[in-house]
Amino acid sequence: MTYLDHAATTPMLPEAIEAMTAELGVLGNPSSLHAMGRRARRVVEESREIIADAFGARPSEVVFTSGGTEADNLAIKGVYWARRAADPSRTRILAGAAEHHAVLDTVAWLAEHEGARVDWIPVDGLGRVEPDALRELIGPDVALVTVMWANNEVGTVQPIADLAAIAREHGVPFHTDAVQAAGHLPVGLHSSGADAVTLSGHKLGGPLGVGALLLGKGVDPVPVLHGGGQERDVRSGTLDTPAIAGFAAAVQAAVARQEPEAERLAGLRDRLIEAVLANVPDAILNGDPSHRLPGNAHFSFPGCEGDALLMLLDARGIACSTGSACSAGVSQPSHVLLAMGADPARARGSLRFSLGHTSTDDDVKALAQAIGPVVERGRRAGLS
C-alpha cells in the first residue's frame, strides 16, 4: 500500500510505541494518592513538561484532552461562555471561513444554541486569511477569534503571529487549531501571541485519542466537561497515562528532527507536484504554492469527481483523501475550496496527497504511474 494520507493520521513513531507500551501494563490512576497513583502522576507531569517545552509553553498551560476536536470545543465554547459572562455584549465570534469542521461546527452550534453572532473571516484564492480582513471585522463585541495555523485540506500556512497581534490589540482572546502544523512547523504558544493552541497526538506520530489545549495563563474557559476537576478544573476526567506518555514521546521526537524532516518532505512534495502536473497537465494545485505544509499537495482535476478518483487510486493500492463531504450518498463540494472562490465542480473534483515520516520516493513514483490513467478513467466515467 502506498500511503499518501498522513494528514488524516500518521503511523506512530517507534519512540511513541515504546513509551506507550511501557505504560500499558502498569497500574495506577494519576489522581490517586498512593504510590502507584503517584508514579502515574509523575509520568503525566514529566510528559506535560516535555510538551510544554516543545511548544513554548509553561507546564501549567498544557491541558490534556482526548484529541483535537475536544480541545477546539473547550477553547471555543469555554472562552465564549467566559467572555459573555464577563460582558453580555461580547457575543460575536470571528472564525476563518476555511476552518476544520471541529471549529466550524462548534461555532455554528454556539450560534444556534447560545446566541452567538458569527462573522466568517474570508480567505483569498490561496486559502489565506489576510490580517486586514480580520482588522475590518474585529470590535469590542467580539468574544474570541479562531483561525487555524495551517489548513488541513490545501496546506496553506496562516500568518498566525500577525493575526494574534491584531486580536491582542483589541483585547480579544485568539485561538488557533495547530493540529496539522504541530510537528511540521515551529509552533509556539507564547512566540505566536496566541492565547490557546490545539494539538492532537495522532497527527504527529503519537497515539489516537489524546491531544492537548495549550491554554495561556489568565485564560480561564468555562468547562465543557464536569467531574473530578482534573486539568486546572477545566477538563475533568481520568487521564490516560499510557496515551499521554506516547504523545509526549512523539512530540519530543518530531520536534527534535523537525527541520531536516520538513526539508525532506518538502522535497518529496515538490517531486510529487511535478509528477502529477507532468501526467495531468490541466490539474490545478490548490493552496499557497510556497507558504504551505511541507507534506501537503492538494489538486483539483477538471472533469472528475474526487470520490471516484479516490476509489480508483485505492483499487491500485494508493491511499489519499478528498476534501469533499458525502451526505446521503451525494458528494458535497469542499467548503475550503468554495471559500477560496472555486466553483462547485472544481471543489468536488479534488484530492489531497499528504506525506509523513514513512514516505519515500517510491510513494511518489507509484502515484506518478497511476495518476494519469486514473484521471483518464475518471473523466470517461463522468461523461458516460
Short mmCIF file of C-alpha atoms in Angstrom, two decimals:
data_model
loop_
_atom_site.label_atom_id
_atom_site.label_comp_id
_atom_site.label_asym_id
_atom_site.label_seq_id
_atom_site.Cartn_x
_atom_site.Cartn_y
_atom_site.Cartn_z
CA MET A 1 0.00 0.00 0.00
CA THR A 2 1.21 3.49 -0.90
CA TYR A 3 0.05 5.67 1.95
CA LEU A 4 -0.47 9.32 1.00
CA ASP A 5 -2.92 10.27 3.77
CA HIS A 6 -0.63 11.25 6.65
CA ALA A 7 -2.73 14.38 7.30
CA ALA A 8 -5.61 12.09 8.31
CA THR A 9 -3.42 10.06 10.64
CA THR A 10 0.24 9.13 10.53
CA PRO A 11 1.88 5.89 11.77
CA MET A 12 3.07 6.01 15.36
CA LEU A 13 6.75 6.78 15.79
CA PRO A 14 8.85 4.00 17.34
CA GLU A 15 9.60 6.23 20.32
CA ALA A 16 5.87 6.71 20.95
CA ILE A 17 5.12 3.00 20.68
CA GLU A 18 7.89 2.21 23.15
CA ALA A 19 6.76 4.83 25.67
CA MET A 20 3.10 3.88 25.45
CA THR A 21 3.75 0.14 25.60
CA ALA A 22 5.86 0.56 28.73
CA GLU A 23 2.87 2.11 30.49
CA LEU A 24 0.10 -0.21 29.28
CA GLY A 25 0.92 -2.95 31.76
CA VAL A 26 1.44 -0.65 34.75
CA LEU A 27 -1.37 0.03 37.21
CA GLY A 28 -2.14 3.46 38.63
CA ASN A 29 -4.66 6.30 38.39
CA PRO A 30 -2.71 9.57 38.31
CA SER A 31 -5.28 11.14 40.62
CA SER A 32 -4.74 8.51 43.33
CA LEU A 33 -2.61 9.39 46.34
CA HIS A 34 -0.96 6.01 46.91
CA ALA A 35 2.43 5.01 45.48
CA MET A 36 1.05 3.59 42.23
CA GLY A 37 -1.01 6.72 41.66
CA ARG A 38 1.94 8.98 42.39
CA ARG A 39 4.06 7.02 39.92
CA ALA A 40 1.42 7.50 37.20
CA ARG A 41 1.15 11.19 38.12
CA ARG A 42 4.93 11.54 37.69
CA VAL A 43 4.68 10.11 34.16
CA VAL A 44 1.89 12.55 33.33
CA GLU A 45 3.74 15.56 34.72
CA GLU A 46 7.01 14.64 33.00
CA SER A 47 5.05 14.31 29.75
CA ARG A 48 3.43 17.69 30.37
CA GLU A 49 6.87 19.26 30.78
CA ILE A 50 8.10 17.72 27.51
CA ILE A 51 5.10 19.02 25.58
CA ALA A 52 5.31 22.45 27.18
CA ASP A 53 8.99 22.75 26.30
CA ALA A 54 8.40 21.65 22.71
CA PHE A 55 5.66 24.23 22.12
CA GLY A 56 6.95 27.19 24.09
CA ALA A 57 4.52 26.98 26.97
CA ARG A 58 4.62 26.55 30.73
CA PRO A 59 3.71 23.09 32.04
CA SER A 60 0.70 24.59 33.80
CA GLU A 61 -0.55 25.77 30.39
CA VAL A 62 -0.82 22.24 28.95
CA VAL A 63 -4.34 20.84 29.36
CA PHE A 64 -4.68 17.23 28.20
CA THR A 65 -7.75 16.27 26.15
CA SER A 66 -8.96 13.31 24.12
CA GLY A 67 -7.78 14.96 20.90
CA GLY A 68 -8.05 17.98 18.66
CA THR A 69 -11.84 18.07 18.44
CA GLU A 70 -12.30 18.20 22.20
CA ALA A 71 -9.57 20.83 22.52
CA ASP A 72 -11.27 23.00 19.88
CA ASN A 73 -14.62 22.65 21.64
CA LEU A 74 -13.12 23.53 25.02
CA ALA A 75 -11.31 26.57 23.65
CA ILE A 76 -14.17 27.98 21.59
CA LYS A 77 -17.17 27.17 23.76
CA GLY A 78 -15.34 27.73 27.03
CA VAL A 79 -13.82 31.08 26.11
CA TYR A 80 -17.06 32.27 24.52
CA TRP A 81 -19.05 31.46 27.67
CA ALA A 82 -16.45 33.06 29.93
CA ARG A 83 -16.25 36.26 27.87
CA ARG A 84 -20.02 36.55 27.57
CA ALA A 85 -20.44 36.04 31.31
CA ALA A 86 -17.96 38.85 31.99
CA ASP A 87 -19.63 41.18 29.46
CA PRO A 88 -23.01 40.21 27.92
CA SER A 89 -22.30 42.39 24.89
CA ARG A 90 -19.47 40.07 23.80
CA THR A 91 -21.46 37.66 21.68
CA ARG A 92 -19.64 37.83 18.36
CA ILE A 93 -17.20 35.17 17.14
CA LEU A 94 -14.75 35.69 14.29
CA ALA A 95 -13.68 32.45 12.61
CA GLY A 96 -11.80 31.65 9.42
CA ALA A 97 -14.07 30.63 6.56
CA ALA A 98 -11.90 27.60 5.73
CA GLU A 99 -11.59 26.07 9.22
CA HIS A 100 -11.74 22.37 10.09
CA HIS A 101 -15.23 21.12 10.96
CA ALA A 102 -14.18 20.76 14.60
CA VAL A 103 -14.16 24.57 14.61
CA LEU A 104 -16.89 25.27 12.04
CA ASP A 105 -19.45 23.04 13.71
CA THR A 106 -18.59 24.25 17.21
CA VAL A 107 -19.06 27.87 16.16
CA ALA A 108 -22.28 27.00 14.34
CA TRP A 109 -23.59 25.25 17.47
CA LEU A 110 -22.92 28.34 19.56
CA ALA A 111 -24.79 30.43 17.01
CA GLU A 112 -27.77 28.08 17.03
CA HIS A 113 -27.98 27.36 20.75
CA GLU A 114 -26.13 30.10 22.63
CA GLY A 115 -26.97 33.29 20.77
CA ALA A 116 -23.53 33.79 19.22
CA ARG A 117 -23.27 36.06 16.22
CA VAL A 118 -20.72 34.76 13.74
CA ASP A 119 -18.64 36.56 11.16
CA TRP A 120 -16.64 34.27 8.90
CA ILE A 121 -13.29 35.85 8.07
CA PRO A 122 -12.82 35.48 4.31
CA VAL A 123 -9.82 33.77 2.75
CA ASP A 124 -8.17 34.70 -0.52
CA GLY A 125 -7.69 32.44 -3.54
CA LEU A 126 -4.77 30.69 -1.81
CA GLY A 127 -6.76 29.97 1.35
CA ARG A 128 -5.02 32.68 3.36
CA VAL A 129 -6.66 34.92 5.99
CA GLU A 130 -5.26 38.38 5.39
CA PRO A 131 -4.64 40.45 8.54
CA ASP A 132 -6.57 43.37 7.07
CA ALA A 133 -9.65 41.13 6.74
CA LEU A 134 -9.53 40.45 10.47
CA ARG A 135 -8.87 44.09 11.27
CA GLU A 136 -12.01 45.14 9.38
CA LEU A 137 -14.23 42.80 11.41
CA ILE A 138 -12.87 42.97 14.95
CA GLY A 139 -14.52 45.14 17.57
CA PRO A 140 -15.40 45.42 21.28
CA ASP A 141 -18.30 42.96 20.98
CA VAL A 142 -16.04 40.10 19.84
CA ALA A 143 -15.76 37.21 22.30
CA LEU A 144 -12.92 35.44 20.52
CA VAL A 145 -11.09 34.92 17.24
CA THR A 146 -10.21 31.48 15.89
CA VAL A 147 -8.04 30.83 12.82
CA MET A 148 -6.24 27.55 12.13
CA TRP A 149 -2.43 27.54 11.93
CA ALA A 150 -2.31 25.56 8.67
CA ASN A 151 -5.23 24.39 6.56
CA ASN A 152 -5.94 20.68 6.77
CA GLU A 153 -7.02 20.42 3.13
CA VAL A 154 -4.90 22.72 0.99
CA GLY A 155 -1.97 23.13 3.39
CA THR A 156 -1.83 26.94 3.39
CA VAL A 157 0.04 28.31 6.43
CA GLN A 158 -1.61 31.33 8.03
CA PRO A 159 0.13 34.48 9.35
CA ILE A 160 -0.75 33.49 12.90
CA ALA A 161 1.54 35.94 14.71
CA ASP A 162 0.09 38.88 12.74
CA LEU A 163 -3.49 37.76 13.36
CA ALA A 164 -2.87 37.14 17.05
CA ALA A 165 -1.31 40.59 17.38
CA ILE A 166 -4.45 42.24 15.98
CA ALA A 167 -6.63 40.31 18.41
CA ARG A 168 -4.36 41.29 21.29
CA GLU A 169 -4.55 44.98 20.31
CA HIS A 170 -8.30 44.75 20.84
CA GLY A 171 -8.13 42.66 24.00
CA VAL A 172 -9.71 39.65 22.31
CA PRO A 173 -8.53 36.07 23.02
CA PHE A 174 -7.06 34.33 19.96
CA HIS A 175 -7.34 30.55 19.43
CA THR A 176 -5.62 28.56 16.70
CA ASP A 177 -6.07 24.93 15.72
CA ALA A 178 -2.48 23.82 15.13
CA VAL A 179 -3.29 20.13 14.65
CA GLN A 180 -1.83 19.98 11.13
CA ALA A 181 1.09 22.32 11.81
CA ALA A 182 2.46 20.87 15.06
CA GLY A 183 5.43 18.63 14.47
CA HIS A 184 5.98 20.00 10.96
CA LEU A 185 6.38 23.73 11.63
CA PRO A 186 7.70 25.73 14.59
CA VAL A 187 4.57 26.09 16.74
CA GLY A 188 4.72 28.08 19.97
CA LEU A 189 2.08 29.39 22.33
CA HIS A 190 3.94 32.47 23.53
CA SER A 191 6.05 33.08 20.42
CA SER A 192 2.90 33.24 18.28
CA GLY A 193 0.99 35.50 20.65
CA ALA A 194 -1.94 33.08 20.73
CA ASP A 195 -3.99 32.54 23.87
CA ALA A 196 -4.99 28.96 23.08
CA VAL A 197 -3.46 26.36 20.73
CA THR A 198 -4.99 22.99 19.82
CA LEU A 199 -2.79 19.88 19.39
CA SER A 200 -3.53 16.24 18.53
CA GLY A 201 -1.31 13.23 19.15
CA HIS A 202 -2.03 11.04 16.12
CA LYS A 203 -1.21 13.75 13.59
CA LEU A 204 2.46 13.87 14.62
CA GLY A 205 3.28 10.24 15.32
CA GLY A 206 1.58 9.71 18.67
CA PRO A 207 -1.44 7.57 19.57
CA LEU A 208 -5.05 8.19 18.68
CA GLY A 209 -7.37 9.54 21.35
CA VAL A 210 -5.07 12.05 23.06
CA GLY A 211 -4.35 15.71 22.49
CA ALA A 212 -3.88 18.95 24.33
CA LEU A 213 -5.03 22.53 24.55
CA LEU A 214 -2.23 24.96 25.28
CA LEU A 215 -4.04 27.48 27.40
CA GLY A 216 -2.26 30.72 28.26
CA LYS A 217 -2.06 31.91 31.83
CA GLY A 218 -5.09 34.00 32.68
CA VAL A 219 -7.30 32.36 30.06
CA ASP A 220 -9.97 30.51 32.03
CA PRO A 221 -12.62 28.92 29.85
CA VAL A 222 -15.87 27.62 31.27
CA PRO A 223 -15.52 23.80 31.41
CA VAL A 224 -17.32 21.70 28.82
CA LEU A 225 -16.91 18.56 30.98
CA HIS A 226 -17.62 18.45 34.69
CA GLY A 227 -16.44 15.88 37.18
CA GLY A 228 -13.26 15.38 39.12
CA GLY A 229 -11.70 18.75 38.47
CA GLN A 230 -8.59 17.50 36.72
CA GLU A 231 -6.53 19.72 34.39
CA ARG A 232 -6.93 23.12 36.04
CA ASP A 233 -10.59 22.28 36.68
CA VAL A 234 -11.34 22.96 33.01
CA ARG A 235 -11.18 19.38 31.71
CA SER A 236 -12.37 16.71 34.13
CA GLY A 237 -11.73 13.03 33.55
CA THR A 238 -9.18 10.36 34.46
CA LEU A 239 -6.02 10.97 32.49
CA ASP A 240 -4.86 8.28 30.03
CA THR A 241 -1.31 7.82 31.28
CA PRO A 242 -0.12 5.44 28.51
CA ALA A 243 -1.50 7.65 25.73
CA ILE A 244 -0.06 10.79 27.29
CA ALA A 245 3.37 9.13 27.56
CA GLY A 246 3.19 8.13 23.91
CA PHE A 247 2.03 11.60 22.91
CA ALA A 248 4.95 13.24 24.72
CA ALA A 249 7.47 10.85 23.21
CA ALA A 250 6.12 11.56 19.72
CA VAL A 251 6.24 15.32 20.31
CA GLN A 252 9.81 15.15 21.56
CA ALA A 253 10.97 13.03 18.61
CA ALA A 254 9.08 15.01 15.96
CA VAL A 255 10.24 18.41 17.19
CA ALA A 256 13.86 17.24 17.61
CA ARG A 257 14.11 16.37 13.90
CA GLN A 258 11.58 18.88 12.62
CA GLU A 259 13.86 20.98 10.43
CA PRO A 260 15.59 18.20 8.43
CA GLU A 261 12.36 16.22 8.17
CA ALA A 262 10.45 19.26 6.90
CA GLU A 263 13.17 19.77 4.27
CA ARG A 264 12.96 16.12 3.24
CA LEU A 265 9.18 16.17 3.00
CA ALA A 266 9.15 19.44 1.05
CA GLY A 267 11.48 17.84 -1.50
CA LEU A 268 9.22 14.81 -1.81
CA ARG A 269 6.16 17.06 -2.05
CA ASP A 270 7.70 19.13 -4.84
CA ARG A 271 8.59 15.98 -6.79
CA LEU A 272 5.03 14.72 -6.28
CA ILE A 273 3.62 18.01 -7.58
CA GLU A 274 5.89 17.84 -10.63
CA ALA A 275 4.85 14.24 -11.28
CA VAL A 276 1.14 14.96 -11.08
CA LEU A 277 1.38 18.01 -13.35
CA ALA A 278 3.55 16.09 -15.83
CA ASN A 279 0.93 13.34 -16.11
CA VAL A 280 -2.16 15.54 -15.81
CA PRO A 281 -1.14 18.95 -17.22
CA ASP A 282 -4.50 20.61 -16.52
CA ALA A 283 -4.54 19.62 -12.85
CA ILE A 284 -4.79 22.65 -10.55
CA LEU A 285 -2.55 22.91 -7.50
CA ASN A 286 -4.61 24.42 -4.67
CA GLY A 287 -3.30 26.44 -1.75
CA ASP A 288 -0.32 28.71 -1.32
CA PRO A 289 2.50 27.48 -3.60
CA SER A 290 5.22 28.47 -1.12
CA HIS A 291 3.69 29.04 2.34
CA ARG A 292 2.28 25.55 2.72
CA LEU A 293 2.80 22.50 4.87
CA PRO A 294 5.90 20.57 3.78
CA GLY A 295 3.99 17.35 3.20
CA ASN A 296 0.83 18.68 1.54
CA ALA A 297 -0.11 18.62 -2.15
CA HIS A 298 -3.75 19.32 -2.99
CA PHE A 299 -5.10 19.22 -6.56
CA SER A 300 -8.32 19.73 -8.45
CA PHE A 301 -8.79 17.54 -11.53
CA PRO A 302 -11.18 19.13 -14.04
CA GLY A 303 -13.87 16.80 -15.31
CA CYS A 304 -13.54 14.38 -12.40
CA GLU A 305 -15.28 13.63 -9.12
CA GLY A 306 -12.84 13.43 -6.24
CA ASP A 307 -14.51 10.47 -4.55
CA ALA A 308 -14.36 8.47 -7.80
CA LEU A 309 -10.64 9.22 -8.19
CA LEU A 310 -10.05 8.26 -4.57
CA MET A 311 -11.64 4.84 -5.07
CA LEU A 312 -9.80 4.26 -8.35
CA LEU A 313 -6.48 5.03 -6.65
CA ASP A 314 -7.46 2.87 -3.70
CA ALA A 315 -8.02 -0.04 -6.08
CA ARG A 316 -4.41 0.45 -7.20
CA GLY A 317 -3.16 0.37 -3.62
CA ILE A 318 -2.79 4.14 -3.16
CA ALA A 319 -4.45 5.83 -0.19
CA CYS A 320 -5.26 9.56 -0.26
CA SER A 321 -8.24 11.70 0.67
CA THR A 322 -10.75 14.12 -0.74
CA GLY A 323 -11.92 17.30 0.92
CA SER A 324 -15.45 16.77 -0.29
CA ALA A 325 -18.04 15.54 2.15
CA CYS A 326 -20.62 12.86 1.41
CA SER A 327 -24.16 13.32 2.69
CA ALA A 328 -26.89 10.74 1.95
CA GLY A 329 -24.75 9.34 -0.85
CA VAL A 330 -24.38 12.70 -2.59
CA SER A 331 -20.92 14.22 -2.89
CA GLN A 332 -20.69 17.73 -1.49
CA PRO A 333 -18.05 20.22 -2.61
CA SER A 334 -15.16 21.12 -0.32
CA HIS A 335 -16.10 24.13 1.81
CA VAL A 336 -12.43 25.12 1.82
CA LEU A 337 -12.23 25.43 -1.95
CA LEU A 338 -15.59 27.18 -2.10
CA ALA A 339 -14.31 29.72 0.43
CA MET A 340 -11.27 30.20 -1.80
CA GLY A 341 -13.54 31.09 -4.74
CA ALA A 342 -13.58 27.78 -6.60
CA ASP A 343 -16.75 26.70 -8.38
CA PRO A 344 -18.60 23.62 -7.07
CA ALA A 345 -17.33 21.32 -9.83
CA ARG A 346 -13.70 22.12 -9.04
CA ALA A 347 -14.41 21.87 -5.32
CA ARG A 348 -15.86 18.36 -5.81
CA GLY A 349 -13.06 17.16 -8.07
CA SER A 350 -10.16 17.49 -5.63
CA LEU A 351 -7.72 15.19 -3.89
CA ARG A 352 -5.24 15.70 -1.07
CA PHE A 353 -1.94 13.83 -1.05
CA SER A 354 -0.13 14.15 2.27
CA LEU A 355 3.31 12.85 3.20
CA GLY A 356 4.82 11.87 6.52
CA HIS A 357 7.76 10.23 8.26
CA THR A 358 7.36 6.89 6.43
CA SER A 359 7.03 8.47 2.96
CA THR A 360 9.64 7.73 0.31
CA ASP A 361 10.40 8.38 -3.34
CA ASP A 362 8.75 5.05 -4.13
CA ASP A 363 5.44 6.51 -2.96
CA VAL A 364 5.84 9.41 -5.36
CA LYS A 365 6.75 7.04 -8.21
CA ALA A 366 3.70 4.89 -7.52
CA LEU A 367 1.41 7.90 -7.73
CA ALA A 368 3.17 9.17 -10.86
CA GLN A 369 2.48 5.85 -12.61
CA ALA A 370 -1.15 5.72 -11.54
CA ILE A 371 -2.50 9.25 -11.66
CA GLY A 372 -2.66 9.68 -15.45
CA PRO A 373 -4.67 6.52 -16.19
CA VAL A 374 -6.87 7.06 -13.13
CA VAL A 375 -7.81 10.61 -14.14
CA GLU A 376 -8.45 9.49 -17.72
CA ARG A 377 -10.76 6.74 -16.48
CA GLY A 378 -12.45 9.15 -14.08
CA ARG A 379 -13.18 11.56 -16.91
CA ARG A 380 -14.60 8.81 -19.10
CA ALA A 381 -16.85 7.74 -16.26
CA GLY A 382 -18.03 11.32 -15.81
CA LEU A 383 -19.04 11.52 -19.47
CA SER A 384 -20.90 8.21 -19.52
#
